[in-house]
mmCIF file of C-alpha atoms and ligand atoms in Angstrom:
data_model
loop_
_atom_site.group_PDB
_atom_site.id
_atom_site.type_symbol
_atom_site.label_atom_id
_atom_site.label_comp_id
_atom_site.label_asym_id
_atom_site.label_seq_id
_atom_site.Cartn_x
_atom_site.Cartn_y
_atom_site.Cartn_z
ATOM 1 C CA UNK A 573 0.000 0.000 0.000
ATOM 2 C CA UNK A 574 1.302 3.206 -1.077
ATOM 3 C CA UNK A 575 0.146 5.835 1.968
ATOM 4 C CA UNK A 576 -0.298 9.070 1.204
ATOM 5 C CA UNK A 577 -0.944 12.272 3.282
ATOM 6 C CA UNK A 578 -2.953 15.382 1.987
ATOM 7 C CA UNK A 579 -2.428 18.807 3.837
ATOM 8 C CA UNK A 580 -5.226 21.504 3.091
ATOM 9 C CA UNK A 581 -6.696 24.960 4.267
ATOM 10 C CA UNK A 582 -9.333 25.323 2.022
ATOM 11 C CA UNK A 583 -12.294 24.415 -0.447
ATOM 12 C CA UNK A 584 -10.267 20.974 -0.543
ATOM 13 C CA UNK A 585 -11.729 20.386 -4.209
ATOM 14 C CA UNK A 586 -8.178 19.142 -4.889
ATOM 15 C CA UNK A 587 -8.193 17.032 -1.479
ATOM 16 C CA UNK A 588 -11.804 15.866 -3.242
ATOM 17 C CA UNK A 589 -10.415 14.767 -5.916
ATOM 18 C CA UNK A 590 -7.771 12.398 -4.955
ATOM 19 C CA UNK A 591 -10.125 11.303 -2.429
ATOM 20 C CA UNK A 592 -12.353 10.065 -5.607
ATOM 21 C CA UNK A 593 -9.458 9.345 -8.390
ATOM 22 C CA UNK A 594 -6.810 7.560 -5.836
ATOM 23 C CA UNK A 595 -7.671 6.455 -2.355
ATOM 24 C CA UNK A 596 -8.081 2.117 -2.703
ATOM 25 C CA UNK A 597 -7.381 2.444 -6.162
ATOM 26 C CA UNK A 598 -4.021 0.754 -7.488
ATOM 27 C CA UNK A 599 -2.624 0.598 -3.843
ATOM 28 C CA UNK A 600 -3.047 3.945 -2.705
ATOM 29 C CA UNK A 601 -4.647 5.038 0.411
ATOM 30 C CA UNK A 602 -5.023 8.713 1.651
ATOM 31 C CA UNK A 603 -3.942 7.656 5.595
ATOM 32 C CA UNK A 604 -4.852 10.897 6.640
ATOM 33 C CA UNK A 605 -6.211 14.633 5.950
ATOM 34 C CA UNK A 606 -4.509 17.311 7.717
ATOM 35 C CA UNK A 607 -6.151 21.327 8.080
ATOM 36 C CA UNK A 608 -4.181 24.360 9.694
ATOM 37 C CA UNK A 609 -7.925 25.495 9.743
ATOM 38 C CA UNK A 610 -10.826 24.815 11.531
ATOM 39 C CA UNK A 611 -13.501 25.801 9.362
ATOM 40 C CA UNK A 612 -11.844 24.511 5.889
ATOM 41 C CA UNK A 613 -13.969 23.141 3.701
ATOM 42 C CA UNK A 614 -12.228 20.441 2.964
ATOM 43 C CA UNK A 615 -12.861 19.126 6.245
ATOM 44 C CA UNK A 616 -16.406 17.863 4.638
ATOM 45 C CA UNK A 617 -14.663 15.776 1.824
ATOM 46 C CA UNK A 618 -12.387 13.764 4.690
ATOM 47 C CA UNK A 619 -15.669 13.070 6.197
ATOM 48 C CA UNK A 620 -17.484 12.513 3.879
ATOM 49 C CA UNK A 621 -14.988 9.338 3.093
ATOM 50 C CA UNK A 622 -14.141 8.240 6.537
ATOM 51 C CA UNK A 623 -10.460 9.436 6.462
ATOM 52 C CA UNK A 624 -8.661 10.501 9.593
ATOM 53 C CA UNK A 625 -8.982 14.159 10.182
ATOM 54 C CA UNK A 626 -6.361 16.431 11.749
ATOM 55 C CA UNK A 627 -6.988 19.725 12.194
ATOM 56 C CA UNK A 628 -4.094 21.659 13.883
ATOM 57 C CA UNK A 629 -5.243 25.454 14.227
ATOM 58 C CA UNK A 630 -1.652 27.095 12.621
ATOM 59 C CA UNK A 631 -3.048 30.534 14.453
ATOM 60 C CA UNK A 632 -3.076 29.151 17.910
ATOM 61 C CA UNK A 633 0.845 28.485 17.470
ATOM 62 C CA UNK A 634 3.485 31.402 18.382
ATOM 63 C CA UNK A 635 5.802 30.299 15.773
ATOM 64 C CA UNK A 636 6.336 28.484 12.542
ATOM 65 C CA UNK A 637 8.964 25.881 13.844
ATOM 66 C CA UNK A 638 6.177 25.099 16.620
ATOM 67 C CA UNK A 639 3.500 24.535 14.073
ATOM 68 C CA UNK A 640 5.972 22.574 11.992
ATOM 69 C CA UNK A 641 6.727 20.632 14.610
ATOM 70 C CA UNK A 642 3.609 19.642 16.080
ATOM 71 C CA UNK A 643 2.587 18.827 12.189
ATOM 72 C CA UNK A 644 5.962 16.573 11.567
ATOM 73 C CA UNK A 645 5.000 14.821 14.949
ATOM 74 C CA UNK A 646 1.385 14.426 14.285
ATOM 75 C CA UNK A 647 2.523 12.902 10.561
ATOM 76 C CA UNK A 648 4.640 10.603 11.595
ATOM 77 C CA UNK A 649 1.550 8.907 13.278
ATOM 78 C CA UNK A 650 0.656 7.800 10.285
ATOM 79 C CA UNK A 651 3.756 7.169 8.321
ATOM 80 C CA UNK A 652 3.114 8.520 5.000
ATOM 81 C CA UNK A 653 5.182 6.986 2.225
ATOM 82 C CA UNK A 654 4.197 10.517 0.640
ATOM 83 C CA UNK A 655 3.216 14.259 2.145
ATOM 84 C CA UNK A 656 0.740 16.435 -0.781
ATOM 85 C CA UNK A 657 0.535 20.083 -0.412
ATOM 86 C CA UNK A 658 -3.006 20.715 -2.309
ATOM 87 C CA UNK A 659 -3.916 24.254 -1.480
ATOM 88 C CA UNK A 660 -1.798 24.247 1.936
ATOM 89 C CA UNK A 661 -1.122 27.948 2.616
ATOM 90 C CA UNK A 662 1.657 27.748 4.774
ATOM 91 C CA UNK A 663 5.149 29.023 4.164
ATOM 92 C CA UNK A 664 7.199 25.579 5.886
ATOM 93 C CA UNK A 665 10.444 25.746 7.479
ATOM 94 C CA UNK A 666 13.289 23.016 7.489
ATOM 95 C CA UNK A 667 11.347 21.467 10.430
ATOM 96 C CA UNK A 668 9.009 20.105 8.015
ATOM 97 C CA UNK A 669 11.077 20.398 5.190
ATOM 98 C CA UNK A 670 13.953 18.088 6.039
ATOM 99 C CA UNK A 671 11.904 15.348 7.709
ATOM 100 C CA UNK A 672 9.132 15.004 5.800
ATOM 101 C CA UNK A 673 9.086 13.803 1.801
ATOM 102 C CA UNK A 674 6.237 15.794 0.204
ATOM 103 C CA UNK A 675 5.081 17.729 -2.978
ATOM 104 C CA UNK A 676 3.727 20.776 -3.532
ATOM 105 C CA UNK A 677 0.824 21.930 -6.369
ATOM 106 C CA UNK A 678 0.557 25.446 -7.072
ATOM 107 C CA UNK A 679 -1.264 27.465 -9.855
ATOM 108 C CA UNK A 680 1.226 28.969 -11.598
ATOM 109 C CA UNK A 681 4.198 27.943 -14.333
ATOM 110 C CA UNK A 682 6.847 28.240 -11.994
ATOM 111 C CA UNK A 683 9.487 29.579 -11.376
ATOM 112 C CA UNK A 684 6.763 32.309 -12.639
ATOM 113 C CA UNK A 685 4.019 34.047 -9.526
ATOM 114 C CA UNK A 686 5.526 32.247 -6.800
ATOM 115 C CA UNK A 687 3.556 32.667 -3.537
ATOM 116 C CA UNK A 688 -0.297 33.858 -3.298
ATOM 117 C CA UNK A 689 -2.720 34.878 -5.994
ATOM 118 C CA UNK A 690 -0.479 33.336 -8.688
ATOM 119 C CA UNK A 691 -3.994 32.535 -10.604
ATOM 120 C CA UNK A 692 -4.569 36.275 -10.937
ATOM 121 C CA UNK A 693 -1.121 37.321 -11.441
ATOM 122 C CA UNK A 694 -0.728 34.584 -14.180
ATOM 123 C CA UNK A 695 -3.938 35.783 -16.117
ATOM 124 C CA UNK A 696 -2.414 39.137 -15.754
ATOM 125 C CA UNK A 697 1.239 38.375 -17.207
ATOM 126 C CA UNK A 698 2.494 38.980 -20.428
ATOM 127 C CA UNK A 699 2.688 34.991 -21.474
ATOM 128 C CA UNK A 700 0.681 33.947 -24.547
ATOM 129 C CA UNK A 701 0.201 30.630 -21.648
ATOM 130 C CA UNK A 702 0.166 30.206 -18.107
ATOM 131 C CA UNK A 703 -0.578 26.621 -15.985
ATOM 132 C CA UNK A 704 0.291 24.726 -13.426
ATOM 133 C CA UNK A 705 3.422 22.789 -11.146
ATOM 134 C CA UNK A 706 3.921 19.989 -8.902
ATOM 135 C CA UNK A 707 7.289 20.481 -6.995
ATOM 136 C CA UNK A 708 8.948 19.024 -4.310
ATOM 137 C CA UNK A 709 8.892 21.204 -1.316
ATOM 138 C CA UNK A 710 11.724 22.543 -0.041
ATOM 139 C CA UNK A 711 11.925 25.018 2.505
ATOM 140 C CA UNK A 712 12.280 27.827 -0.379
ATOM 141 C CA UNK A 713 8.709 28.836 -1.057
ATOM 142 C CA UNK A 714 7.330 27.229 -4.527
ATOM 143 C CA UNK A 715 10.994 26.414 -5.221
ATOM 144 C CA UNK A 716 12.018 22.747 -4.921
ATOM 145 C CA UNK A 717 12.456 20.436 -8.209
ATOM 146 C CA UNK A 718 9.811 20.396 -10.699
ATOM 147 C CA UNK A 719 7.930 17.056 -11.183
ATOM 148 C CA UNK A 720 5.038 17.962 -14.027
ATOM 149 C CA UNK A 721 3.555 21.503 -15.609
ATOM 150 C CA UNK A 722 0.628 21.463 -17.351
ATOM 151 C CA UNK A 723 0.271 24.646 -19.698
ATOM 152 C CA UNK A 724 -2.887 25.954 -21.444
ATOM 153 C CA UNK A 725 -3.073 29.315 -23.812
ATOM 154 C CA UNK A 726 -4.563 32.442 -22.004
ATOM 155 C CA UNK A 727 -6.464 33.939 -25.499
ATOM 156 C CA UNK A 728 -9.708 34.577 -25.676
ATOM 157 C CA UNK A 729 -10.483 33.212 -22.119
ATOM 158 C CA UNK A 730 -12.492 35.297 -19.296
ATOM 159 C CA UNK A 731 -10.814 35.628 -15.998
ATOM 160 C CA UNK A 732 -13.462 33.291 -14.580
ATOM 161 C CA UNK A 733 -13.016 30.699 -18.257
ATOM 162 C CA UNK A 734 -9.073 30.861 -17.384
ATOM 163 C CA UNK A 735 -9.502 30.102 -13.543
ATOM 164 C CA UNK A 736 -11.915 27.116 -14.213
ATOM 165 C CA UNK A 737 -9.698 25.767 -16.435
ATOM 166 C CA UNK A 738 -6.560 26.127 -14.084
ATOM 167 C CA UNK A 739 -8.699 24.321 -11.781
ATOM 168 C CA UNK A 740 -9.445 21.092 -14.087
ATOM 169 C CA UNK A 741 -5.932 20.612 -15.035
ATOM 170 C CA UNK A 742 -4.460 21.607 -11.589
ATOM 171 C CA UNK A 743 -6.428 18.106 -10.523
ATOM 172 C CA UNK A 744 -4.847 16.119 -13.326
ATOM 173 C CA UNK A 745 -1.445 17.181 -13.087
ATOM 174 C CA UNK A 746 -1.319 16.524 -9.236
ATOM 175 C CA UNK A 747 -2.697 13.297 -9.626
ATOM 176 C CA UNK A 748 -0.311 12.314 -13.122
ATOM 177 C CA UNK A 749 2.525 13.779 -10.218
ATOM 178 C CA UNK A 750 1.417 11.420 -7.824
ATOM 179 C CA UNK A 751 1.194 8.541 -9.664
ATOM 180 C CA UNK A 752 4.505 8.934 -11.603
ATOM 181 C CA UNK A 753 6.621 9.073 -8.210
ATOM 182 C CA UNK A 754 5.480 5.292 -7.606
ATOM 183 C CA UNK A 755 6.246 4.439 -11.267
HETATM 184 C C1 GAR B 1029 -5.586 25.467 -5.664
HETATM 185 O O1 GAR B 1029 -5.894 26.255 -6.788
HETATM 186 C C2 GAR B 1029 -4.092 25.298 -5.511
HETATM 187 O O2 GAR B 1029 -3.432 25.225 -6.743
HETATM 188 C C3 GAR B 1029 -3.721 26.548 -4.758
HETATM 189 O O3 GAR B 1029 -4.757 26.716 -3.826
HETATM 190 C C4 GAR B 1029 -5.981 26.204 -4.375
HETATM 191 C C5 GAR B 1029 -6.606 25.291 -3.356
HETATM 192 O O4 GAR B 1029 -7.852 24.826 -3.793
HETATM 193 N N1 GAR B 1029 -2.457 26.439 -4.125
HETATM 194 C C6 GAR B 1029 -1.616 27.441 -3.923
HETATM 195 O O5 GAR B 1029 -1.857 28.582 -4.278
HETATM 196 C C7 GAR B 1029 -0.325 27.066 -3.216
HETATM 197 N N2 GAR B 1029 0.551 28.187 -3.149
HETATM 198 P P1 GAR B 1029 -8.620 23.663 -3.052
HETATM 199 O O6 GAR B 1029 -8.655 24.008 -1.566
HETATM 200 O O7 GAR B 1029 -9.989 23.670 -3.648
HETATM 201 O O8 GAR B 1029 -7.879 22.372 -3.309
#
């Protein structure tokens, strides 16, 4: 069994997804679900498919080692042979960093928008394209190694038309991502 972790602070549509497309299918299991918020939406979705819930309030810490380290701790529970960042907003520190083996997804063609609204500043850009990465996390913010991009072309499309297709192929890539690190 191939156990895999997902870390969220949202919607969790991405958490949703795997949850549908990968959990008991081909010998992977999502072990557990893990929220720095309370009211995340997400928190519905691990619910809804009887996956352990952790929800570890990042506000209620002082500092980010302490949040890292209560997260590494509370991880290592469940000994994830993978950690996936989908929509985690949490700058990490080595604490997590160096102990724990995880990927990242984020919205943008890195290295290009690293950090927030990367789906706005991406529509915004100059490119004739924008998409998507799934990186390994390293304690530089959206920096590690690249695993997958996905890249669609920007004309003609709304704002709202470019974001919902960021948010189909987002899905895809993370799971492709997934599945080609157990290859
Ligand atoms: C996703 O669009 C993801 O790419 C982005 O947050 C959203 C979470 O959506 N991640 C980042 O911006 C990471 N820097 P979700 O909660 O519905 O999965």
């Amino acid at each position: 069994m191939k156990k895999i972790a997902v870390l969220f602070s949202g919607t969790g549509s991405n958490l949703a997804y795997l949850l549908k497309n990968l959990h008991k299918q081909n010998s992977f299991e999502i072990v557990v679900a893990l929220s720095n918020k309370k009211d995340a939406g997400g928190i519905a979705f691990a619910k809804e498919y009887s996956i352990p819930l952790e929800i570890i309030p990042s506000k209620e810490f002082t500092h980010r080692e302490a949040f890292d380290t209560k997260v590494v701790e509370v991880l290592e529970e469940y000994s994830p042979d993978l950690t996936v960042l989908a929509g985690f907003m949490r700058i990490l520190t080595p604490t997590f960093t160096e102990q724990i083996r995880a990927i990242n997804l984020h919205p943008s063609l890195l290295p290009r928008h690293k950090g927030l609204l990367a789906i706005e500043r991406s529509y915004e850009d100059n490119y004739p394209t924008a998409g998507v990465s799934v990186h390994w996390v390293t304690s530089e913010l959206d920096g590690g190694e690249i695993i997958l991009q996905k890249e669609i072309q920007k004309a003609g499309l709304s704002f709202e038309e470019y974001e919902e297709q960021i948010k189909v192929i987002e899905k895809v890539a993370l799971l492709e991502a997934i599945e080609s690190i157990f290859d």
